[in-house]
Amino acid sequence: MISKGTAPSLFSSPHSTNFTGFAQAIDLGVPQVLSFRYPELTMHRSPRMIRRGDPELYEIALPLTGQGNLVQERREANLQPAEFTFLSTSRPYTCMHVPQQEPATAEGPEAGLPPTAKTVAILVPQSAIPLPPNKVDGLLARRLPSEGMASLLAQFMLQVAGHPERFRPADAPQLGSMALDLLSATLAQHLDLEAKLPIEVRQQTLRARIDAFITEHLADPDLNARTIAAAHHLSLRSLYRLWEGEGTGIAELIRQRRLERCRRDLVNPLLAERPIYAIAARSGFADKAKFARSFRAMYGMSPQAYRQQPASRQE
């Protein structure tokens, strides 16, 4: 199925007689987000297979479990969880992935089945990456740690692949644009070519970094436009310009994020005994009365009433 849907390849596995796997492709327009689960597996793409058909794609993959290696362009990269690997369908390659050994289960639907490895990936046309192809090809079969922009890319992939039901079909073009921007920025960062990216891509990826910064620092009551600008070496004017035309300013964005985190905490059964004021403080609301007013304005009821309503009405 993968060979027909992506590029002609040869697959082999020592578990071919009891092979069990999972594959999911989420179409975001130009890019695709993929998730796989499979037992030990080797994939080989030869020059002959490339001549048979080449969709001219790049694939950036993030193994979540297991180990292995990727060989392409006379380079070899060891596959490790939380580190990206990068390949091209236009060059021969061999990729082997071995799951971590898990104790066999004596009962249940997976009894007797081999352990599986998990991977998420993005497929994108090579022509969609706004960087010199000869430079990008220098990253083939290289290990790319999930740091900096790669960390944001990993978070994006895990969110989309892990919870596709949270997104509407109408969201696909915007998600596809985000995927391309984050992937392009990740490659540019590893190549030290950020300045070569189109200004639109640089702006979108800067917004993604700021967005992640806001989420990470919601508990700080001093989080505001000035501290965000300073952390990203921006003037206030430059920061505000990034959000022009969005209909939501920085202060409102912070407020909405804090309220949404509080809403989730209020209905989390693991936090049922935690006082409401403690939940508010965890998300940066130092003033209990102000938090209560803001929550009522957003959700139409007090935090206490929201916590006590039936679960079926909380979403």
Short mmCIF file of C-alpha atoms in Angstrom, two decimals, residues 138-255:
data_model
loop_
_atom_site.label_atom_id
_atom_site.label_comp_id
_atom_site.label_asym_id
_atom_site.label_seq_id
_atom_site.Cartn_x
_atom_site.Cartn_y
_atom_site.Cartn_z
CA GLY A 138 23.16 17.82 1.79
CA LEU A 139 20.79 16.88 4.63
CA LEU A 140 19.82 13.50 3.16
CA ALA A 141 20.50 10.65 5.60
CA ARG A 142 21.44 13.13 8.30
CA ARG A 143 20.16 13.07 11.87
CA LEU A 144 18.31 16.29 12.68
CA PRO A 145 17.72 16.77 16.44
CA SER A 146 14.24 18.03 17.30
CA GLU A 147 15.49 21.35 18.62
CA GLY A 148 14.66 24.92 17.64
CA MET A 149 12.30 24.98 14.66
CA ALA A 150 12.45 21.17 14.50
CA SER A 151 10.84 21.07 17.95
CA LEU A 152 7.87 23.09 16.67
CA LEU A 153 7.66 20.84 13.60
CA ALA A 154 7.60 17.75 15.83
CA GLN A 155 4.81 19.22 17.98
CA PHE A 156 2.79 20.05 14.87
CA MET A 157 3.19 16.54 13.41
CA LEU A 158 2.24 14.83 16.66
CA GLN A 159 -0.85 17.03 17.09
CA VAL A 160 -2.13 16.46 13.54
CA ALA A 161 -1.27 12.74 13.36
CA GLY A 162 -2.43 12.01 16.91
CA HIS A 163 -5.69 13.94 16.85
CA PRO A 164 -6.93 14.39 13.26
CA GLU A 165 -10.53 14.46 14.54
CA ARG A 166 -9.86 17.89 16.07
CA PHE A 167 -9.49 19.47 12.64
CA ARG A 168 -12.13 20.22 10.01
CA PRO A 169 -11.61 19.57 6.29
CA ALA A 170 -11.66 23.35 5.83
CA ASP A 171 -8.57 23.57 8.06
CA ALA A 172 -6.44 21.51 5.65
CA PRO A 173 -5.06 24.40 3.51
CA GLN A 174 -3.95 26.39 6.56
CA LEU A 175 -2.45 23.30 8.19
CA GLY A 176 -0.67 22.45 4.95
CA SER A 177 0.80 25.95 4.79
CA MET A 178 1.98 25.63 8.40
CA ALA A 179 3.57 22.25 7.67
CA LEU A 180 5.49 23.65 4.68
CA ASP A 181 6.64 26.72 6.59
CA LEU A 182 7.82 24.72 9.62
CA LEU A 183 9.58 22.12 7.45
CA SER A 184 11.27 24.81 5.33
CA ALA A 185 12.37 26.69 8.45
CA THR A 186 13.71 23.49 10.03
CA LEU A 187 15.82 22.68 6.96
CA ALA A 188 16.97 26.30 6.64
CA GLN A 189 18.05 26.37 10.28
CA HIS A 190 20.17 23.24 9.87
CA LEU A 191 21.70 24.71 6.69
CA ASP A 192 22.16 28.20 8.19
CA LEU A 193 20.03 29.58 5.35
CA GLU A 194 17.18 31.30 7.25
CA ALA A 195 17.88 34.53 5.37
CA LYS A 196 17.16 32.73 2.07
CA LEU A 197 13.56 31.93 3.05
CA PRO A 198 10.76 34.09 1.63
CA ILE A 199 9.71 36.81 4.07
CA GLU A 200 6.23 35.25 4.38
CA VAL A 201 7.74 31.96 5.57
CA ARG A 202 10.00 33.76 8.05
CA GLN A 203 7.03 35.67 9.45
CA GLN A 204 4.89 32.55 9.80
CA THR A 205 7.62 30.59 11.53
CA LEU A 206 8.36 33.52 13.87
CA ARG A 207 4.69 33.57 14.77
CA ALA A 208 4.83 29.83 15.44
CA ARG A 209 7.81 30.34 17.78
CA ILE A 210 6.01 33.14 19.61
CA ASP A 211 2.84 31.08 19.83
CA ALA A 212 4.77 28.22 21.44
CA PHE A 213 6.49 30.67 23.80
CA ILE A 214 3.11 32.01 24.96
CA THR A 215 1.82 28.50 25.66
CA GLU A 216 4.98 27.60 27.58
CA HIS A 217 4.85 30.73 29.77
CA LEU A 218 1.13 31.04 30.53
CA ALA A 219 1.79 30.58 34.26
CA ASP A 220 3.90 33.74 34.36
CA PRO A 221 1.61 36.60 35.45
CA ASP A 222 4.08 39.07 33.87
CA LEU A 223 3.67 37.54 30.40
CA ASN A 224 2.75 40.40 28.07
CA ALA A 225 3.66 41.93 24.73
CA ARG A 226 6.75 43.63 26.14
CA THR A 227 8.24 40.46 27.65
CA ILE A 228 7.42 38.48 24.49
CA ALA A 229 9.08 41.08 22.27
CA ALA A 230 12.19 41.16 24.47
CA ALA A 231 12.48 37.35 24.47
CA HIS A 232 12.44 37.33 20.66
CA HIS A 233 14.61 40.43 20.14
CA LEU A 234 11.75 42.36 18.54
CA SER A 235 10.43 45.86 18.97
CA LEU A 236 6.85 46.14 20.18
CA ARG A 237 5.90 47.58 16.80
CA SER A 238 7.40 44.58 14.98
CA LEU A 239 5.58 42.19 17.30
CA TYR A 240 2.22 43.90 16.77
CA ARG A 241 2.78 43.94 13.01
CA LEU A 242 3.01 40.12 13.00
CA TRP A 243 -0.61 39.96 14.20
CA GLU A 244 -2.04 42.70 11.98
CA GLY A 245 -5.28 41.65 10.32
CA GLU A 246 -5.83 38.67 12.62
CA GLY A 247 -8.57 40.31 14.68
CA THR A 248 -6.88 39.18 17.91
CA GLY A 249 -4.09 41.14 19.57
CA ILE A 250 -1.33 39.73 21.76
CA ALA A 251 -3.08 40.57 25.04
CA GLU A 252 -6.32 38.94 23.90
CA LEU A 253 -4.44 35.88 22.62
CA ILE A 254 -2.77 35.42 26.01
CA ARG A 255 -6.11 35.82 27.80
#
